[in-house]
Amino acid sequence: MPDIHVCEVGPRDGLQNAKHLMSTEAKKAWIRALAAAGLAEIEVGSFVPPKLIPAMADTAEVVQFARTLPGVTVVALAPNLKGFQRAIEAGAHKVTFPVSASREHSVSNVRMTPEQMVEEVRKCAQFPHPGVEIEGAVSTAFGCTMQGVVPEDDVVRIAKALAEFCDGVALADTVGYANPAQVKRLFRKVKDQIGAKLEGAHFHNTRGLGLANALAAYEEGVRHFDSSMGGLGGCPFAPGASGNVITEDLVFMFEAMGLATGIDLDKLFAAREILIQGIPEEPVYGHTPLAGLPKGFSAHA
Ligand code: COA
Ligand code: ZN
């Protein structure tokens, strides 16, 4: 059992915001390489109208493929009941719903207010979904490029509502506004209300604080982290949003600290090469893959 659970969200958060399309075959090769590196949870796509995000049009096929990889929990994002039904039909193990705490981002992203979106997720939770886990992700929890400040009370209220019918709740810094002190404060506040239902942390690296924020969340007891290979990512409906915390650097940080992620760094770097081959025009980021592992480094195991 790893100490840290990493969910690779690049195939969804990364590719939804990429300027170029990755072919279905290249997605499969990348996901296969991620699984081979030990990523036990992969968010492989989203079930949104293909017209809205053409890069996600093949998600059903990608989910079906990812299900064949042993030991991988296949995650998909859905914005509404229709997306949830498509996700169940395709065989996703877990579905995550973006519930923005910022009213403006919520309306821009899903054309629903936060309250309407909470009700949409409730509807999904009431729809038969045997064996499928539901996660409510409170997005723009640390601030919003449209609305600016997002009151912490709004985040707590939404998290509490979601905890009533979701299996787990995550806090997401969709636009990279968070700082470590804020991360500690908000995770503590939400945990006081919903306890162990608060599971995941989803950070973007827009201001270079992704790892610092992840460490702050770790110190508050968080053990589930989303991250994206090569630091791809961003929400097309939140101006100024850029890439997620970088998987390669996140895994290096935790392994160097003596915490097991279950991920093999050399195989992770190999998966990065497959990603680059699959979408060569897209810029990729990351310090550890460029610098290499420190001399004498030994991973946790
Ligand atoms: N998958 C596929 N098609 C869908 C769909 C889904 N999840 N949800 C709705 N549609 C279809 C409807 O059937 C309808 O089709 P029609 O025009 O052929 O009748 C059309 O899309 C419009 O449906 P409607 O319910 O009015 O949706 P909307 O236009 O108000 O959009 C969302 C609402 C939630 C579907 C859309 O805003 C969305 O997908 N947002 C998510 C964006 C995103 O991925 N952000 C990044 C990740 S956080
Ligand atoms: Zn994100």
Short mmCIF file of C-alpha atoms and ligand atoms in Angstrom, two decimals:
data_model
loop_
_atom_site.label_atom_id
_atom_site.label_comp_id
_atom_site.label_asym_id
_atom_site.label_seq_id
_atom_site.Cartn_x
_atom_site.Cartn_y
_atom_site.Cartn_z
CA MET A 1 0.00 0.00 0.00
CA PRO A 2 1.63 3.27 -1.07
CA ASP A 3 1.91 6.18 1.36
CA ILE A 4 0.89 8.62 -1.37
CA HIS A 5 -1.76 8.05 -4.05
CA VAL A 6 -1.14 9.94 -7.26
CA CYS A 7 -3.88 10.33 -9.86
CA GLU A 8 -2.46 11.23 -13.26
CA VAL A 9 -4.89 13.73 -14.81
CA GLY A 10 -2.87 14.61 -17.92
CA PRO A 11 -5.05 12.69 -20.38
CA ARG A 12 -8.03 14.79 -19.18
CA ASP A 13 -6.88 18.09 -17.62
CA GLY A 14 -3.80 18.20 -19.86
CA LEU A 15 -5.29 17.32 -23.21
CA GLN A 16 -8.52 19.33 -22.76
CA ASN A 17 -6.37 22.48 -22.74
CA ALA A 18 -3.72 21.47 -25.28
CA LYS A 19 -3.51 23.42 -28.52
CA HIS A 20 -3.05 20.22 -30.47
CA LEU A 21 -5.05 17.02 -30.60
CA MET A 22 -3.58 13.68 -29.56
CA SER A 23 -4.80 10.72 -31.55
CA THR A 24 -6.72 7.96 -29.78
CA GLU A 25 -3.90 5.51 -30.47
CA ALA A 26 -1.33 7.89 -28.95
CA LYS A 27 -3.54 8.37 -25.88
CA LYS A 28 -3.68 4.61 -25.42
CA ALA A 29 0.09 4.27 -25.75
CA TRP A 30 0.61 7.04 -23.20
CA ILE A 31 -1.90 5.58 -20.72
CA ARG A 32 -0.33 2.13 -21.14
CA ALA A 33 3.08 3.64 -20.31
CA LEU A 34 1.66 5.51 -17.30
CA ALA A 35 0.17 2.29 -15.97
CA ALA A 36 3.47 0.48 -16.54
CA ALA A 37 5.20 3.16 -14.45
CA GLY A 38 2.88 2.34 -11.55
CA LEU A 39 0.20 5.04 -11.81
CA ALA A 40 -2.70 3.21 -10.18
CA GLU A 41 -5.25 5.92 -10.88
CA ILE A 42 -5.56 7.72 -14.21
CA GLU A 43 -8.15 10.32 -15.22
CA VAL A 44 -8.36 9.38 -18.86
CA GLY A 45 -10.88 11.89 -20.19
CA SER A 46 -14.18 13.65 -19.76
CA PHE A 47 -17.73 13.02 -20.93
CA VAL A 48 -18.64 16.47 -22.18
CA PRO A 49 -20.26 17.43 -25.51
CA PRO A 50 -17.63 16.62 -28.16
CA LYS A 51 -18.44 19.89 -29.91
CA LEU A 52 -17.39 21.77 -26.78
CA ILE A 53 -14.06 19.95 -26.29
CA PRO A 54 -13.14 17.92 -29.40
CA ALA A 55 -10.06 16.50 -27.64
CA MET A 56 -12.42 14.52 -25.38
CA ALA A 57 -14.58 13.05 -28.15
CA ASP A 58 -12.94 9.61 -27.87
CA THR A 59 -13.21 9.26 -24.07
CA ALA A 60 -15.51 6.21 -24.19
CA GLU A 61 -13.00 4.28 -26.29
CA VAL A 62 -10.13 5.42 -24.07
CA VAL A 63 -12.00 4.33 -20.91
CA GLN A 64 -12.71 0.94 -22.43
CA PHE A 65 -9.04 0.54 -23.27
CA ALA A 66 -7.81 1.72 -19.86
CA ARG A 67 -10.06 -0.83 -18.15
CA THR A 68 -7.95 -3.59 -19.69
CA LEU A 69 -4.85 -2.42 -17.78
CA PRO A 70 -4.59 -4.45 -14.58
CA GLY A 71 -4.65 -2.57 -11.31
CA VAL A 72 -5.64 0.80 -12.78
CA THR A 73 -8.57 2.77 -11.42
CA VAL A 74 -10.05 4.48 -14.47
CA VAL A 75 -11.38 7.94 -13.70
CA ALA A 76 -13.44 10.24 -15.94
CA LEU A 77 -14.86 13.71 -15.44
CA ALA A 78 -18.55 14.40 -16.02
CA PRO A 79 -20.37 17.73 -15.83
CA ASN A 80 -23.94 16.42 -15.66
CA LEU A 81 -26.20 13.37 -15.60
CA LYS A 82 -25.79 12.75 -19.31
CA GLY A 83 -22.01 12.67 -18.90
CA PHE A 84 -22.36 10.40 -15.86
CA GLN A 85 -24.53 7.96 -17.80
CA ARG A 86 -21.99 7.91 -20.63
CA ALA A 87 -19.20 7.30 -18.09
CA ILE A 88 -21.06 4.37 -16.49
CA GLU A 89 -21.82 2.88 -19.88
CA ALA A 90 -18.16 3.09 -20.92
CA GLY A 91 -17.09 1.41 -17.67
CA ALA A 92 -15.36 4.16 -15.68
CA HIS A 93 -14.48 3.04 -12.14
CA LYS A 94 -14.73 6.54 -10.72
CA VAL A 95 -16.35 9.76 -11.91
CA THR A 96 -15.36 13.21 -10.78
CA PHE A 97 -17.65 16.24 -10.95
CA PRO A 98 -16.35 19.82 -11.09
CA VAL A 99 -18.37 21.98 -8.70
CA SER A 100 -17.00 25.47 -8.82
CA ALA A 101 -17.17 27.58 -5.67
CA SER A 102 -16.93 30.66 -7.88
CA ARG A 103 -20.30 31.54 -9.30
CA GLU A 104 -18.78 33.12 -12.38
CA HIS A 105 -16.53 30.18 -13.16
CA SER A 106 -19.35 27.72 -12.54
CA VAL A 107 -21.63 29.45 -15.02
CA SER A 108 -18.80 29.76 -17.55
CA ASN A 109 -17.74 26.13 -17.12
CA VAL A 110 -20.98 24.18 -16.77
CA ARG A 111 -23.68 26.79 -17.38
CA MET A 112 -25.01 26.17 -13.89
CA THR A 113 -24.65 28.08 -10.63
CA PRO A 114 -22.78 26.27 -7.84
CA GLU A 115 -26.13 25.44 -6.19
CA GLN A 116 -27.55 24.03 -9.44
CA MET A 117 -24.38 21.98 -9.96
CA VAL A 118 -24.60 20.53 -6.44
CA GLU A 119 -28.16 19.45 -7.30
CA GLU A 120 -26.95 17.94 -10.60
CA VAL A 121 -24.36 15.86 -8.72
CA ARG A 122 -27.05 14.81 -6.21
CA LYS A 123 -29.16 13.61 -9.14
CA CYS A 124 -26.20 11.59 -10.40
CA ALA A 125 -25.61 10.09 -6.96
CA GLN A 126 -29.26 8.98 -6.93
CA PHE A 127 -28.95 7.40 -10.38
CA PRO A 128 -28.03 3.69 -10.13
CA HIS A 129 -24.26 3.39 -10.40
CA PRO A 130 -23.21 0.00 -9.00
CA GLY A 131 -19.51 -0.14 -8.23
CA VAL A 132 -18.81 3.36 -9.55
CA GLU A 133 -17.23 5.80 -7.14
CA ILE A 134 -18.31 9.46 -7.15
CA GLU A 135 -15.99 12.33 -6.32
CA GLY A 136 -17.09 15.92 -5.88
CA ALA A 137 -14.26 18.31 -6.71
CA VAL A 138 -14.69 21.83 -5.39
CA SER A 139 -13.00 23.83 -8.12
CA THR A 140 -11.69 27.40 -7.89
CA ALA A 141 -11.54 26.72 -4.14
CA PHE A 142 -8.58 29.07 -3.67
CA GLY A 143 -9.59 31.91 -5.96
CA CYS A 144 -10.88 32.55 -9.44
CA THR A 145 -9.54 34.50 -12.41
CA MET A 146 -13.05 35.81 -13.09
CA GLN A 147 -14.55 36.41 -9.67
CA GLY A 148 -11.29 37.04 -7.81
CA VAL A 149 -11.60 36.12 -4.14
CA VAL A 150 -13.64 33.00 -3.38
CA PRO A 151 -14.94 33.13 0.21
CA GLU A 152 -13.78 30.15 2.27
CA ASP A 153 -17.29 29.78 3.68
CA ASP A 154 -18.57 29.11 0.16
CA VAL A 155 -16.01 26.32 -0.26
CA VAL A 156 -16.90 24.78 3.11
CA ARG A 157 -20.63 24.94 2.33
CA ILE A 158 -20.24 23.23 -1.05
CA ALA A 159 -17.87 20.59 0.34
CA LYS A 160 -20.38 19.81 3.12
CA ALA A 161 -23.22 19.48 0.62
CA LEU A 162 -21.17 17.19 -1.64
CA ALA A 163 -20.02 15.04 1.29
CA GLU A 164 -23.66 14.07 1.90
CA PHE A 165 -23.82 11.97 -1.26
CA CYS A 166 -20.28 11.71 -2.75
CA ASP A 167 -17.81 9.00 -1.80
CA GLY A 168 -15.03 11.56 -1.59
CA VAL A 169 -14.46 15.30 -1.90
CA ALA A 170 -11.44 17.10 -3.35
CA LEU A 171 -10.34 20.71 -3.25
CA ALA A 172 -9.03 22.10 -6.53
CA ASP A 173 -6.95 25.18 -7.22
CA THR A 174 -8.16 25.39 -10.80
CA VAL A 175 -6.30 28.58 -11.69
CA GLY A 176 -3.15 28.37 -9.57
CA TYR A 177 -3.96 31.04 -6.97
CA ALA A 178 -3.31 29.00 -3.82
CA ASN A 179 -0.45 29.46 -1.36
CA PRO A 180 0.64 26.97 1.31
CA ALA A 181 -0.79 28.90 4.29
CA GLN A 182 -4.16 29.13 2.56
CA VAL A 183 -4.00 25.43 1.63
CA LYS A 184 -3.43 24.45 5.26
CA ARG A 185 -6.19 26.73 6.54
CA LEU A 186 -8.81 25.64 4.02
CA PHE A 187 -8.07 21.91 4.17
CA ARG A 188 -8.29 22.13 7.97
CA LYS A 189 -11.59 24.02 7.84
CA VAL A 190 -13.16 21.56 5.42
CA LYS A 191 -11.80 18.54 7.28
CA ASP A 192 -13.35 19.86 10.49
CA GLN A 193 -16.72 19.64 8.74
CA ILE A 194 -16.50 16.48 6.63
CA GLY A 195 -13.64 14.46 8.17
CA ALA A 196 -12.29 11.57 6.11
CA LYS A 197 -14.60 12.39 3.17
CA LEU A 198 -12.06 15.07 2.31
CA GLU A 199 -9.61 13.10 0.21
CA GLY A 200 -7.97 14.76 -2.74
CA ALA A 201 -5.92 17.82 -3.61
CA HIS A 202 -5.73 19.17 -7.15
CA PHE A 203 -3.20 21.93 -7.70
CA HIS A 204 -2.15 23.93 -10.71
CA ASN A 205 1.36 25.26 -11.01
CA THR A 206 0.55 28.62 -12.60
CA ARG A 207 2.68 30.56 -10.12
CA GLY A 208 5.19 27.83 -9.42
CA LEU A 209 3.64 26.92 -6.05
CA GLY A 210 2.22 23.54 -7.02
CA LEU A 211 4.73 21.46 -5.04
CA ALA A 212 4.71 23.82 -2.06
CA ASN A 213 0.93 23.55 -1.95
CA ALA A 214 1.06 19.77 -2.27
CA LEU A 215 3.47 19.58 0.65
CA ALA A 216 1.24 21.87 2.72
CA ALA A 217 -1.73 19.61 1.99
CA TYR A 218 0.36 16.55 2.89
CA GLU A 219 1.13 18.13 6.24
CA GLU A 220 -2.62 18.50 6.78
CA GLY A 221 -3.06 14.77 6.24
CA VAL A 222 -3.90 14.68 2.52
CA ARG A 223 -2.65 11.52 0.80
CA HIS A 224 -4.38 11.71 -2.62
CA PHE A 225 -2.92 14.09 -5.18
CA ASP A 226 -3.82 14.87 -8.77
CA SER A 227 -0.96 15.82 -11.05
CA SER A 228 -0.18 15.96 -14.73
CA MET A 229 2.77 14.59 -16.64
CA GLY A 230 4.86 17.33 -18.21
CA GLY A 231 2.73 19.89 -16.37
CA LEU A 232 0.10 19.94 -19.10
CA GLY A 233 -3.31 21.22 -18.09
CA GLY A 234 -5.76 24.00 -17.49
CA CYS A 235 -9.44 24.75 -17.78
CA PRO A 236 -10.51 26.17 -21.16
CA PHE A 237 -13.34 27.99 -19.37
CA ALA A 238 -11.16 29.75 -16.81
CA PRO A 239 -9.02 32.42 -18.47
CA GLY A 240 -5.37 32.29 -17.43
CA ALA A 241 -5.47 28.74 -16.11
CA SER A 242 -2.32 26.78 -16.90
CA GLY A 243 -0.79 23.41 -16.14
CA ASN A 244 -1.14 21.12 -13.16
CA VAL A 245 1.51 20.29 -10.63
CA ILE A 246 3.99 18.14 -12.53
CA THR A 247 3.76 14.39 -11.88
CA GLU A 248 7.47 13.76 -12.38
CA ASP A 249 8.46 16.39 -9.78
CA LEU A 250 5.69 15.45 -7.34
CA VAL A 251 6.68 11.79 -7.39
CA PHE A 252 10.36 12.72 -6.99
CA MET A 253 9.57 14.95 -4.01
CA PHE A 254 7.58 12.32 -2.13
CA GLU A 255 9.95 9.44 -2.97
CA ALA A 256 12.95 11.53 -1.91
CA MET A 257 11.14 12.19 1.38
CA GLY A 258 10.95 8.43 1.91
CA LEU A 259 7.27 8.12 1.07
CA ALA A 260 6.18 5.33 -1.28
CA THR A 261 4.14 6.31 -4.33
CA GLY A 262 4.30 2.91 -6.02
CA ILE A 263 5.67 4.70 -9.08
CA ASP A 264 8.98 3.90 -10.79
CA LEU A 265 10.68 7.16 -11.76
CA ASP A 266 12.67 5.73 -14.68
CA LYS A 267 9.52 4.22 -16.15
CA LEU A 268 7.77 7.54 -15.52
CA PHE A 269 10.44 9.32 -17.59
CA ALA A 270 9.92 6.70 -20.30
CA ALA A 271 6.18 7.47 -20.26
CA ARG A 272 7.07 11.15 -20.69
CA GLU A 273 8.85 10.26 -23.94
CA ILE A 274 5.72 8.50 -25.16
CA LEU A 275 3.69 11.61 -24.27
CA ILE A 276 6.09 13.83 -26.23
CA GLN A 277 5.91 11.49 -29.23
CA GLY A 278 2.11 11.60 -29.06
CA ILE A 279 1.84 15.40 -29.05
CA PRO A 280 5.25 16.73 -30.12
CA GLU A 281 4.11 20.33 -30.67
CA GLU A 282 2.94 20.82 -27.10
CA PRO A 283 5.41 22.29 -24.58
CA VAL A 284 6.14 20.04 -21.60
CA TYR A 285 7.59 21.11 -18.26
CA GLY A 286 9.30 19.48 -15.32
CA HIS A 287 12.58 19.87 -13.47
CA THR A 288 13.37 16.31 -12.43
CA PRO A 289 13.25 14.74 -15.91
CA LEU A 290 15.64 17.41 -17.23
CA ALA A 291 18.07 17.37 -14.29
CA GLY A 292 17.93 13.60 -13.80
CA LEU A 293 17.88 11.86 -10.45
CA PRO A 294 20.51 12.92 -7.89
CA LYS A 295 23.67 10.79 -7.70
CA GLY A 296 23.14 8.04 -5.15
CA PHE A 297 19.38 8.61 -5.10
CA SER A 298 17.32 5.69 -4.00
CA ALA A 299 13.60 5.73 -4.23
CA HIS A 300 11.57 4.90 -1.15
CA ALA A 301 11.52 1.13 -1.77
N1 COA B 1 -22.07 14.62 -23.15
C1 COA B 1 -22.47 14.72 -24.42
N2 COA B 1 -23.45 15.54 -24.84
C2 COA B 1 -24.05 16.29 -23.92
C3 COA B 1 -23.68 16.25 -22.57
C4 COA B 1 -22.63 15.37 -22.19
N3 COA B 1 -22.20 15.28 -20.93
N4 COA B 1 -24.43 17.11 -21.87
C5 COA B 1 -25.26 17.70 -22.75
N5 COA B 1 -25.03 17.21 -23.99
C6 COA B 1 -25.70 17.60 -25.23
C7 COA B 1 -27.21 17.62 -25.09
O1 COA B 1 -27.75 16.37 -25.35
C8 COA B 1 -27.58 18.65 -26.13
O2 COA B 1 -27.49 18.07 -27.41
P1 COA B 1 -28.44 18.54 -28.62
O3 COA B 1 -28.06 19.97 -28.90
O4 COA B 1 -28.06 17.59 -29.71
O5 COA B 1 -29.82 18.37 -28.08
C9 COA B 1 -26.45 19.66 -26.02
O6 COA B 1 -25.32 18.95 -25.52
C10 COA B 1 -26.77 20.82 -25.09
O7 COA B 1 -27.21 20.30 -23.85
P2 COA B 1 -27.43 21.19 -22.55
O8 COA B 1 -27.89 20.31 -21.44
O9 COA B 1 -28.27 22.38 -22.89
O10 COA B 1 -25.96 21.63 -22.19
P3 COA B 1 -25.34 23.10 -22.17
O11 COA B 1 -25.11 23.57 -23.55
O12 COA B 1 -26.09 23.95 -21.21
O13 COA B 1 -23.88 22.76 -21.55
C11 COA B 1 -22.62 21.33 -20.09
C12 COA B 1 -23.77 22.28 -20.22
C13 COA B 1 -22.47 21.01 -18.61
C14 COA B 1 -22.90 20.05 -20.89
C15 COA B 1 -21.33 21.99 -20.65
O14 COA B 1 -21.23 23.31 -20.17
C16 COA B 1 -20.06 21.24 -20.29
O15 COA B 1 -19.84 20.14 -20.77
N6 COA B 1 -19.18 21.81 -19.45
C17 COA B 1 -17.93 21.20 -19.03
C18 COA B 1 -16.79 21.94 -19.62
C19 COA B 1 -15.48 21.30 -19.25
O16 COA B 1 -15.17 20.21 -19.66
N7 COA B 1 -14.65 22.02 -18.49
C20 COA B 1 -13.37 21.58 -18.13
C21 COA B 1 -13.37 20.55 -17.09
S1 COA B 1 -13.75 21.16 -15.49
ZN ZN B 2 -7.43 21.18 -13.08
#
